[in-house]
């Protein structure tokens, strides 16, 4: 069982470069999420997709865009990376509305913007 | 609250001790709570959950207590092991409709052999 798979695991960018973080889940979950995690902080929601075909802003959406490509895949794009976007990014998936709203997380992408 | 800026609250225990990790949640309307464990270099992993109609729920070596009056959760780990060393997060949400999870800022548990 792969669960939630994120690629790449590590990335170094220069300021102004763009990149897309990929996320795929094989649990047939309806909802997917992107978080960032900074030292000493909890997880902050960037964007989420409640179901295929919908996306919504979370707590910290500025500087990011997302695409829900299909039910399995949810990508996060940085159009013009900034040093403030240096962070660890986590993708998660869940099926809310059932008995459990448990989110299952990938292993993360560690991004440094120089 | 838990946040201390760049520095996480830390609980240091000896192997075999019982550990208690606390969490103050923010929304009095929240009716579902989850504890996650995050080991170094990994994503958060589900440990245990509890609904607001319960005060206590037990799992394997873990117990979650909920006090809705003061909006407080605790996670108790029995006979703590070195493998329990990690950052622990609580999260809150609403079961009805669609609601995202709101995470606390975490507590680091360090277990010495």
Coordinates of N, CA and C in Angstrom, one line a residue:
Chain A
X1 N 0.8 -1.2 0.0 CA 0.0 0.0 0.0 C 0.9 1.2 0.0
X2 N 0.8 2.0 -1.1 CA 1.6 3.2 -1.1 C 1.0 4.3 -0.3
X3 N -0.3 4.5 -0.2 CA -0.9 5.5 0.6 C -0.9 6.9 -0.2
X4 N -0.2 7.8 0.4 CA 0.0 9.2 -0.2 C 1.5 9.3 -0.6
X5 N 1.7 9.5 -1.9 CA 3.1 9.6 -2.4 C 3.3 11.0 -2.9
X6 N 4.4 11.6 -2.4 CA 4.8 13.0 -2.8 C 6.2 12.9 -3.6
X7 N 6.2 13.7 -4.6 CA 7.5 13.9 -5.4 C 7.7 15.4 -5.7
X8 N 9.0 15.9 -5.7 CA 10.1 15.2 -5.2 C 10.2 15.2 -3.7
X9 N 11.2 14.5 -3.1 CA 11.4 14.5 -1.7 C 12.2 15.7 -1.2
X10 N 13.1 16.2 -2.1 CA 13.9 17.4 -1.8 C 14.0 18.2 -3.0
X11 N 14.1 19.5 -2.8 CA 14.3 20.4 -3.9 C 14.9 21.7 -3.5
X12 N 15.8 22.2 -4.3 CA 16.4 23.5 -4.0 C 16.1 24.4 -5.2
X13 N 15.6 25.6 -5.0 CA 15.2 26.5 -6.0 C 16.0 27.9 -5.8
X14 N 16.1 28.6 -6.9 CA 16.6 30.0 -6.8 C 15.3 30.9 -6.7
X15 N 15.5 32.0 -6.1 CA 14.4 33.0 -6.1 C 13.9 33.3 -7.5
X16 N 12.6 33.2 -7.7 CA 12.0 33.5 -9.0 C 11.7 32.3 -9.8
X17 N 12.3 31.1 -9.5 CA 12.1 29.9 -10.3 C 10.7 29.4 -9.9
X18 N 10.2 28.6 -10.8 CA 8.9 27.9 -10.6 C 9.1 26.4 -10.5
X19 N 8.1 25.8 -9.8 CA 8.1 24.3 -9.7 C 6.8 23.8 -9.3
X20 N 6.5 22.6 -9.6 CA 5.3 21.9 -9.2 C 5.6 20.7 -8.3
X21 N 4.9 20.7 -7.1 CA 5.0 19.5 -6.3 C 3.9 18.6 -6.6
X22 N 4.2 17.3 -6.7 CA 3.2 16.3 -7.1 C 2.7 15.5 -5.9
X23 N 1.5 15.1 -5.9 CA 0.9 14.3 -4.9 C -0.1 13.3 -5.5
X24 N 0.0 12.1 -5.1 CA -1.0 11.1 -5.6 C -1.4 10.2 -4.4
X25 N -2.6 9.8 -4.4 CA -3.1 8.9 -3.3 C -3.8 7.7 -4.0
X26 N -3.7 6.5 -3.4 CA -4.3 5.3 -3.9 C -5.4 4.7 -3.0
X27 N -5.9 5.6 -2.1 CA -6.9 5.1 -1.1 C -8.4 5.5 -1.5
X28 N -8.5 6.0 -2.8 CA -9.8 6.3 -3.3 C -10.5 7.4 -2.4
X29 N -9.7 8.3 -1.8 CA -10.2 9.4 -1.0 C -10.8 10.5 -1.9
X30 N -11.8 11.2 -1.3 CA -12.4 12.3 -2.1 C -11.6 13.6 -1.9
X31 N -11.1 13.8 -0.7 CA -10.5 15.1 -0.4 C -9.0 15.0 -0.3
X32 N -8.3 16.1 -0.8 CA -6.9 16.2 -0.7 C -6.5 17.6 -0.2
X33 N -5.3 17.7 0.4 CA -4.9 18.9 1.1 C -3.4 19.1 0.8
X34 N -3.0 20.4 0.8 CA -1.6 20.8 0.9 C -1.4 21.6 2.1
X35 N -0.3 21.2 2.9 CA 0.1 22.0 4.1 C 1.6 22.4 3.9
X36 N 1.9 23.4 4.7 CA 3.3 23.7 4.9 C 3.6 23.6 6.4
X37 N 4.9 23.2 6.7 CA 5.3 23.1 8.1 C 6.6 23.8 8.3
X38 N 6.6 24.8 9.1 CA 7.8 25.6 9.4 C 8.3 25.2 10.8
X39 N 9.6 25.4 11.1 CA 10.2 25.0 12.4 C 9.4 25.6 13.6
X40 N 9.0 24.7 14.5 CA 8.3 25.1 15.7 C 6.9 25.4 15.5
X41 N 6.4 25.2 14.2 CA 5.0 25.6 13.9 C 4.2 24.3 13.7
X42 N 2.9 24.4 13.8 CA 2.1 23.3 13.4 C 2.0 23.2 11.9
X43 N 1.0 22.5 11.4 CA 0.7 22.4 10.0 C -0.3 23.5 9.6
X44 N 0.1 24.2 8.5 CA -0.8 25.3 8.1 C -1.3 24.9 6.7
X45 N -2.6 25.0 6.5 CA -3.3 24.6 5.3 C -3.1 25.7 4.2
X46 N -2.6 25.2 3.1 CA -2.4 26.1 1.9 C -3.6 26.1 1.0
X47 N -4.0 25.0 0.5 CA -5.1 24.8 -0.3 C -5.7 23.4 0.0
X48 N -7.0 23.2 -0.4 CA -7.5 21.9 -0.3 C -8.5 21.7 -1.4
X49 N -8.8 20.4 -1.7 CA -9.8 20.0 -2.7 C -10.8 19.1 -2.0
X50 N -12.0 19.6 -1.8 CA -13.0 18.7 -1.1 C -13.4 17.5 -1.9
X51 N -13.4 17.7 -3.2 CA -13.7 16.6 -4.1 C -13.2 16.9 -5.5
X52 N -13.1 16.0 -6.3 CA -12.6 16.1 -7.7 C -13.3 17.3 -8.4
X53 N -12.6 18.2 -8.9 CA -13.2 19.3 -9.6 C -13.4 20.6 -8.8
X54 N -13.0 20.5 -7.5 CA -13.1 21.7 -6.6 C -11.8 22.0 -5.9
X55 N -11.5 23.2 -5.7 CA -10.3 23.6 -4.9 C -10.7 24.9 -4.1
X56 N -10.1 25.0 -2.9 CA -10.4 26.1 -2.1 C -9.2 26.6 -1.3
X57 N -9.1 27.9 -1.0 CA -8.0 28.4 -0.3 C -8.0 28.0 1.2
X58 N -6.9 27.8 1.8 CA -6.7 27.5 3.2 C -6.3 28.8 3.9
X59 N -5.5 28.5 4.9 CA -5.0 29.6 5.8 C -3.9 30.5 5.1
X60 N -3.0 29.9 4.3 CA -1.9 30.6 3.7 C -1.7 30.3 2.2
X61 N -2.7 30.8 1.4 CA -2.6 30.4 0.0 C -1.8 31.3 -0.9
X62 N -1.3 32.5 -0.4 CA -0.6 33.4 -1.3 C 0.7 32.9 -1.8
X63 N 0.9 33.0 -3.1 CA 2.1 32.5 -3.7 C 2.0 31.1 -4.3
X64 N 0.8 30.5 -4.1 CA 0.7 29.1 -4.5 C -0.6 29.0 -5.4
X65 N -0.5 28.0 -6.3 CA -1.7 27.5 -7.0 C -1.8 26.0 -7.0
X66 N -3.0 25.5 -7.2 CA -3.2 24.1 -7.1 C -4.0 23.6 -8.3
X67 N -3.9 22.3 -8.6 CA -4.7 21.6 -9.6 C -5.1 20.3 -9.1
X68 N -6.4 20.0 -9.1 CA -6.9 18.7 -8.8 C -7.0 18.0 -10.2
X69 N -6.0 17.2 -10.5 CA -5.9 16.7 -11.9 C -6.9 15.6 -12.1
X70 N -7.2 14.8 -11.1 CA -8.2 13.7 -11.1 C -8.4 13.3 -9.7
X71 N -9.1 12.3 -9.4 CA -9.4 11.9 -8.0 C -8.1 11.5 -7.3
X72 N -7.1 11.0 -8.0 CA -5.9 10.5 -7.3 C -4.9 11.6 -7.1
X73 N -4.8 12.6 -8.0 CA -3.7 13.5 -8.0 C -4.1 15.0 -7.7
X74 N -3.2 15.6 -6.9 CA -3.4 17.0 -6.5 C -2.0 17.7 -6.4
X75 N -1.8 18.7 -7.3 CA -0.5 19.3 -7.4 C -0.5 20.7 -6.9
X76 N 0.7 21.1 -6.4 CA 0.9 22.4 -5.8 C 2.0 23.1 -6.6
X77 N 1.7 24.3 -7.1 CA 2.6 25.0 -8.0 C 3.1 26.3 -7.3
X78 N 4.4 26.6 -7.3 CA 5.0 27.8 -7.0 C 5.4 28.5 -8.3
X79 N 4.7 29.6 -8.6 CA 5.0 30.3 -9.9 C 6.3 31.1 -9.9
X80 N 6.6 31.7 -8.7 CA 7.8 32.5 -8.6 C 8.3 32.4 -7.1
X81 N 9.2 31.4 -6.9 CA 9.5 31.0 -5.6 C 10.2 32.2 -4.8
X82 N 9.9 32.3 -3.5 CA 10.5 33.3 -2.7 C 11.1 32.6 -1.4
X83 N 12.2 33.2 -0.8 CA 12.8 32.5 0.3 C 11.8 32.2 1.4
X84 N 10.7 33.0 1.5 CA 9.7 32.8 2.6 C 9.0 31.5 2.3
X85 N 9.1 30.9 1.2 CA 8.5 29.6 0.9 C 9.3 28.4 1.2
X86 N 10.5 28.7 1.7 CA 11.3 27.6 2.2 C 10.6 26.9 3.4
X87 N 10.3 25.6 3.2 CA 9.5 24.9 4.2 C 9.5 23.4 3.8
X88 N 8.8 22.7 4.7 CA 8.4 21.3 4.3 C 7.0 21.2 4.0
X89 N 6.7 20.7 2.8 CA 5.3 20.6 2.3 C 4.8 19.2 2.4
X90 N 3.6 19.1 3.0 CA 2.9 17.8 3.1 C 1.6 17.8 2.4
X91 N 1.4 16.7 1.7 CA 0.1 16.4 1.1 C -0.7 15.4 1.9
X92 N -2.0 15.5 2.0 CA -2.8 14.6 2.7 C -4.1 14.3 2.0
X93 N -4.7 13.2 2.4 CA -6.0 12.9 1.8 C -6.9 12.3 2.8
X94 N -8.2 12.4 2.6 CA -9.2 11.9 3.5 C -10.6 11.7 2.8
X95 N -11.5 11.2 3.5 CA -12.9 11.1 3.0 C -13.8 11.6 4.1
X96 N -13.9 13.0 4.2 CA -14.8 13.5 5.2 C -16.3 13.1 5.0
X97 N -17.0 13.3 6.0 CA -18.4 13.0 5.9 C -18.7 11.5 6.3
X98 N -17.7 10.7 6.3 CA -17.8 9.4 6.8 C -17.6 9.4 8.4
X99 N -17.5 8.3 9.0 CA -17.4 8.3 10.4 C -16.1 9.0 10.9
X100 N -15.1 9.0 10.0 CA -13.8 9.6 10.4 C -13.4 10.6 9.4
X101 N -12.8 11.7 9.9 CA -12.2 12.8 9.1 C -10.7 12.6 9.1
X102 N -10.2 11.5 9.3 CA -8.8 11.3 9.5 C -8.1 11.6 8.2
X103 N -7.1 12.4 8.2 CA -6.2 12.7 7.1 C -5.0 11.8 7.1
X104 N -4.6 11.3 6.0 CA -3.4 10.5 5.8 C -2.4 11.3 5.1
X105 N -1.2 11.3 5.6 CA -0.1 12.2 5.0 C 0.9 11.5 4.3
X106 N 1.5 12.2 3.3 CA 2.7 11.8 2.6 C 3.9 12.0 3.5
X107 N 5.1 11.7 2.9 CA 6.3 11.8 3.6 C 6.9 13.2 3.6
X108 N 6.4 14.1 2.7 CA 6.8 15.5 2.6 C 7.8 15.8 1.5
X109 N 7.8 17.0 1.1 CA 8.8 17.6 0.2 C 9.5 18.7 0.9
X110 N 10.9 18.6 1.0 CA 11.7 19.6 1.7 C 12.2 20.6 0.7
X111 N 11.7 21.8 0.7 CA 12.0 22.8 -0.3 C 12.8 23.9 0.3
X112 N 13.9 24.3 -0.3 CA 14.7 25.4 0.0 C 14.8 26.4 -1.1
X113 N 14.5 27.6 -0.8 CA 14.5 28.7 -1.9 C 15.6 29.6 -1.5
X114 N 16.6 29.8 -2.4 CA 17.8 30.6 -2.1 C 17.7 32.0 -2.7
Chain B
X1 N -2.3 27.9 25.5 CA -1.9 27.4 24.1 C -0.5 26.8 24.1
X2 N -0.1 26.3 23.0 CA 1.1 25.5 22.9 C 2.3 26.3 22.3
X3 N 1.9 27.3 21.5 CA 3.0 27.9 20.7 C 4.0 28.6 21.5
X4 N 5.3 28.4 21.3 CA 6.3 29.2 21.9 C 7.2 29.7 20.8
X5 N 6.7 30.1 19.7 CA 7.4 30.6 18.6 C 8.2 29.5 17.9
X6 N 9.5 29.6 17.8 CA 10.3 28.6 17.1 C 10.6 27.4 17.9
X7 N 10.3 27.4 19.2 CA 10.7 26.3 20.1 C 9.4 25.6 20.5
X8 N 9.4 24.3 20.2 CA 8.2 23.5 20.6 C 8.3 23.2 22.1
X9 N 7.2 23.2 22.8 CA 7.2 22.6 24.2 C 7.7 21.2 24.1
X10 N 8.5 20.9 25.1 CA 9.2 19.6 25.1 C 8.9 18.9 26.4
X11 N 8.6 17.6 26.3 CA 8.4 16.7 27.5 C 9.5 15.6 27.4
X12 N 10.3 15.6 28.4 CA 11.4 14.6 28.5 C 11.0 13.6 29.6
X13 N 11.1 12.3 29.2 CA 10.7 11.2 30.2 C 11.7 10.1 30.0
X14 N 11.7 9.2 31.0 CA 12.5 8.0 31.0 C 11.7 6.9 30.4
X15 N 12.4 6.0 29.8 CA 11.7 4.8 29.3 C 11.0 4.1 30.4
X16 N 9.8 3.7 30.1 CA 8.9 3.0 31.1 C 8.0 3.9 31.9
X17 N 8.3 5.2 31.9 CA 7.4 6.2 32.5 C 6.1 6.3 31.7
X18 N 5.1 6.9 32.3 CA 3.9 7.3 31.6 C 4.0 8.7 31.2
X19 N 3.6 9.1 30.0 CA 3.7 10.4 29.5 C 2.3 11.0 29.3
X20 N 2.2 12.3 29.6 CA 1.0 13.0 29.3 C 1.3 14.2 28.5
X21 N 0.6 14.3 27.3 CA 0.8 15.5 26.4 C -0.5 16.2 26.4
X22 N -0.5 17.5 26.6 CA -1.7 18.3 26.6 C -1.9 19.2 25.4
X23 N -3.1 19.5 25.2 CA -3.5 20.4 24.0 C -4.7 21.2 24.4
X24 N -4.6 22.5 24.1 CA -5.8 23.3 24.3 C -6.4 23.6 22.9
X25 N -7.6 23.3 22.6 CA -8.2 23.5 21.3 C -8.9 24.9 21.3
X26 N -9.2 25.3 20.1 CA -9.7 26.7 20.0 C -11.2 26.9 19.8
X27 N -11.8 26.0 19.1 CA -13.2 26.2 18.7 C -14.2 25.4 19.6
X28 N -15.0 26.0 20.4 CA -15.9 25.3 21.3 C -16.9 24.5 20.5
X29 N -17.1 24.8 19.2 CA -18.0 24.0 18.4 C -17.4 22.7 17.9
X30 N -16.1 22.5 17.9 CA -15.4 21.3 17.4 C -16.0 20.1 18.1
X31 N -16.2 19.1 17.3 CA -16.8 17.9 17.9 C -16.1 16.6 17.6
X32 N -14.9 16.8 17.0 CA -14.1 15.6 16.6 C -12.6 16.0 16.7
X33 N -11.8 15.1 17.4 CA -10.5 15.4 17.7 C -9.6 14.3 17.3
X34 N -8.4 14.6 16.8 CA -7.4 13.6 16.4 C -6.1 13.9 17.0
X35 N -5.3 12.9 17.4 CA -3.9 13.0 17.8 C -3.1 12.4 16.7
X36 N -2.0 13.1 16.3 CA -1.1 12.6 15.3 C 0.3 12.6 15.9
X37 N 1.1 11.6 15.4 CA 2.5 11.5 15.8 C 3.4 11.8 14.6
X38 N 4.4 12.6 14.7 CA 5.3 12.9 13.6 C 6.7 12.6 14.0
X39 N 7.3 11.6 13.5 CA 8.7 11.2 13.7 C 9.6 12.1 12.8
X40 N 10.8 12.3 13.2 CA 11.7 13.1 12.5 C 11.8 12.7 11.0
X41 N 11.6 13.7 10.1 CA 11.8 13.4 8.7 C 10.6 12.7 8.0
X42 N 9.5 12.5 8.8 CA 8.3 11.8 8.2 C 7.1 12.7 8.3
X43 N 6.0 12.2 7.7 CA 4.8 12.9 7.8 C 4.0 12.5 9.0
X44 N 3.0 13.3 9.4 CA 2.2 12.9 10.6 C 1.5 11.6 10.4
X45 N 1.3 10.9 11.5 CA 0.7 9.6 11.4 C -0.4 9.5 12.5
X46 N -1.6 9.1 12.1 CA -2.8 9.0 13.0 C -2.5 8.1 14.2
X47 N -2.8 8.5 15.4 CA -2.7 7.7 16.6 C -4.1 7.3 17.1
X48 N -4.9 8.2 17.4 CA -6.2 8.0 18.0 C -7.1 9.1 17.8
X49 N -8.4 8.9 17.9 CA -9.4 10.0 17.7 C -10.4 9.9 18.8
X50 N -11.2 10.9 19.0 CA -12.3 10.9 19.9 C -13.4 11.9 19.5
X51 N -14.6 11.5 19.7 CA -15.7 12.4 19.4 C -16.1 13.2 20.7
X52 N -16.8 14.3 20.5 CA -17.2 15.1 21.6 C -18.2 14.5 22.6
X53 N -18.8 13.4 22.2 CA -19.8 12.8 23.0 C -19.1 11.8 24.0
X54 N -17.8 11.7 23.9 CA -17.0 10.9 24.8 C -16.0 11.7 25.6
X55 N -15.7 11.2 26.8 CA -14.7 11.9 27.7 C -13.3 11.2 27.6
X56 N -13.4 9.9 27.2 CA -12.2 9.1 27.2 C -12.2 8.0 26.2
X57 N -11.1 7.8 25.6 CA -11.0 6.7 24.6 C -9.6 6.1 24.7
X58 N -9.6 4.7 24.7 CA -8.4 4.0 24.9 C -8.0 3.3 23.7
X59 N -6.7 3.3 23.4 CA -6.1 2.5 22.3 C -5.1 1.6 22.9
X60 N -4.2 1.1 22.0 CA -3.1 0.3 22.5 C -2.0 1.2 23.1
X61 N -1.8 1.2 24.4 CA -0.9 2.0 25.2 C -1.2 3.5 25.2
X62 N -2.2 3.9 24.5 CA -2.6 5.3 24.5 C -4.0 5.5 24.9
X63 N -4.2 6.7 25.6 CA -5.6 7.1 26.1 C -5.7 8.5 25.8
X64 N -6.8 8.9 25.2 CA -7.1 10.3 25.0 C -8.3 10.8 26.0
X65 N -8.1 11.9 26.6 CA -9.1 12.4 27.5 C -9.5 13.8 26.9
X66 N -10.8 14.0 27.0 CA -11.4 15.2 26.5 C -12.2 16.0 27.6
X67 N -11.9 17.2 27.8 CA -12.6 18.1 28.7 C -13.2 19.2 28.0
X68 N -14.4 19.1 27.6 CA -15.0 20.2 26.7 C -15.3 21.5 27.5
X69 N -15.4 21.4 28.8 CA -15.7 22.6 29.6 C -14.5 23.6 29.5
X70 N -13.3 23.1 29.5 CA -12.1 24.0 29.4 C -11.4 23.8 28.0
X71 N -12.0 23.1 27.1 CA -11.5 23.0 25.7 C -10.1 22.4 25.8
X72 N -9.9 21.2 26.4 CA -8.6 20.6 26.7 C -8.6 19.1 26.3
X73 N -7.6 18.7 25.7 CA -7.3 17.3 25.3 C -6.0 16.9 25.9
X74 N -6.0 15.6 26.3 CA -4.7 15.1 26.7 C -4.5 13.7 26.1
X75 N -3.2 13.4 25.8 CA -2.8 12.1 25.3 C -1.9 11.5 26.3
X76 N -2.3 10.3 26.8 CA -1.5 9.6 27.8 C -0.9 8.4 27.1
X77 N 0.4 8.3 27.2 CA 1.1 7.1 26.7 C 1.7 6.3 27.8
X78 N 1.2 5.1 27.9 CA 1.7 4.2 29.0 C 3.0 3.5 28.7
X79 N 3.9 3.4 29.7 CA 5.1 2.6 29.5 C 5.9 3.1 28.3
X80 N 6.2 4.4 28.3 CA 6.8 5.1 27.1 C 8.1 4.4 26.7
X81 N 8.2 4.3 25.4 CA 9.4 3.6 24.8 C 10.2 4.6 24.0
X82 N 11.5 4.3 23.7 CA 12.3 5.2 22.9 C 11.6 5.5 21.5
X83 N 10.9 4.5 21.0 CA 10.3 4.7 19.7 C 9.1 5.6 19.7
X84 N 8.7 6.0 20.9 CA 7.6 7.0 21.1 C 8.2 8.4 20.9
X85 N 9.5 8.6 20.9 CA 10.0 9.9 20.7 C 9.6 10.5 19.4
X86 N 8.9 11.7 19.4 CA 8.4 12.3 18.2 C 7.7 13.6 18.6
X87 N 7.2 14.3 17.6 CA 6.3 15.5 17.9 C 4.9 15.0 17.8
X88 N 4.1 15.4 18.8 CA 2.7 15.0 18.8 C 1.8 16.2 18.6
X89 N 0.8 16.1 17.7 CA -0.1 17.2 17.4 C -1.5 16.8 17.7
X90 N -2.3 17.7 18.2 CA -3.7 17.5 18.3 C -4.4 18.3 17.1
X91 N -5.5 17.8 16.7 CA -6.2 18.5 15.6 C -7.7 18.4 15.9
X92 N -8.4 19.5 15.5 CA -9.9 19.6 15.8 C -10.6 19.8 14.5
X93 N -11.9 19.4 14.5 CA -12.7 19.6 13.3 C -14.2 19.4 13.7
X94 N -15.0 19.7 12.7 CA -16.5 19.4 12.8 C -16.8 18.2 12.0
X95 N -17.6 17.3 12.5 CA -18.0 16.1 11.8 C -19.1 16.4 10.7
X96 N -20.0 17.4 11.0 CA -21.1 17.6 10.1 C -20.6 18.5 9.0
X97 N -21.2 18.4 7.8 CA -20.8 19.2 6.7 C -19.4 18.9 6.2
X98 N -18.8 19.9 5.7 CA -17.3 19.7 5.3 C -16.5 20.7 6.2
X99 N -15.5 20.1 6.8 CA -14.7 21.0 7.7 C -13.2 20.5 7.6
X100 N -12.3 21.4 7.5 CA -10.9 21.0 7.5 C -10.4 20.8 8.9
X101 N -9.2 20.2 9.1 CA -8.6 20.1 10.4 C -7.9 21.3 10.8
X102 N -7.9 21.7 12.0 CA -7.1 22.8 12.6 C -6.1 22.1 13.6
X103 N -4.8 22.3 13.3 CA -3.8 21.6 14.1 C -3.2 22.5 15.1
X104 N -2.9 21.9 16.3 CA -2.1 22.6 17.3 C -0.7 22.7 16.9
X105 N 0.2 23.4 17.6 CA 1.5 23.5 17.2 C 2.5 22.4 17.6
X106 N 2.0 21.5 18.4 CA 2.8 20.3 18.7 C 3.6 20.4 20.0
X107 N 3.9 19.2 20.5 CA 4.7 19.0 21.6 C 5.7 17.9 21.3
X108 N 7.0 18.2 21.6 CA 8.0 17.2 21.3 C 8.2 16.3 22.6
X109 N 8.1 15.0 22.3 CA 8.4 14.0 23.4 C 9.7 13.3 23.2
X110 N 10.6 13.4 24.2 CA 11.9 12.8 24.2 C 11.9 11.7 25.2
X111 N 12.3 10.5 24.8 CA 12.3 9.4 25.7 C 13.7 8.9 25.8
X112 N 14.2 8.9 27.0 CA 15.6 8.4 27.3 C 15.6 7.0 27.7
X113 N 16.5 6.2 27.2 CA 16.6 4.8 27.6 C 17.0 4.6 29.0

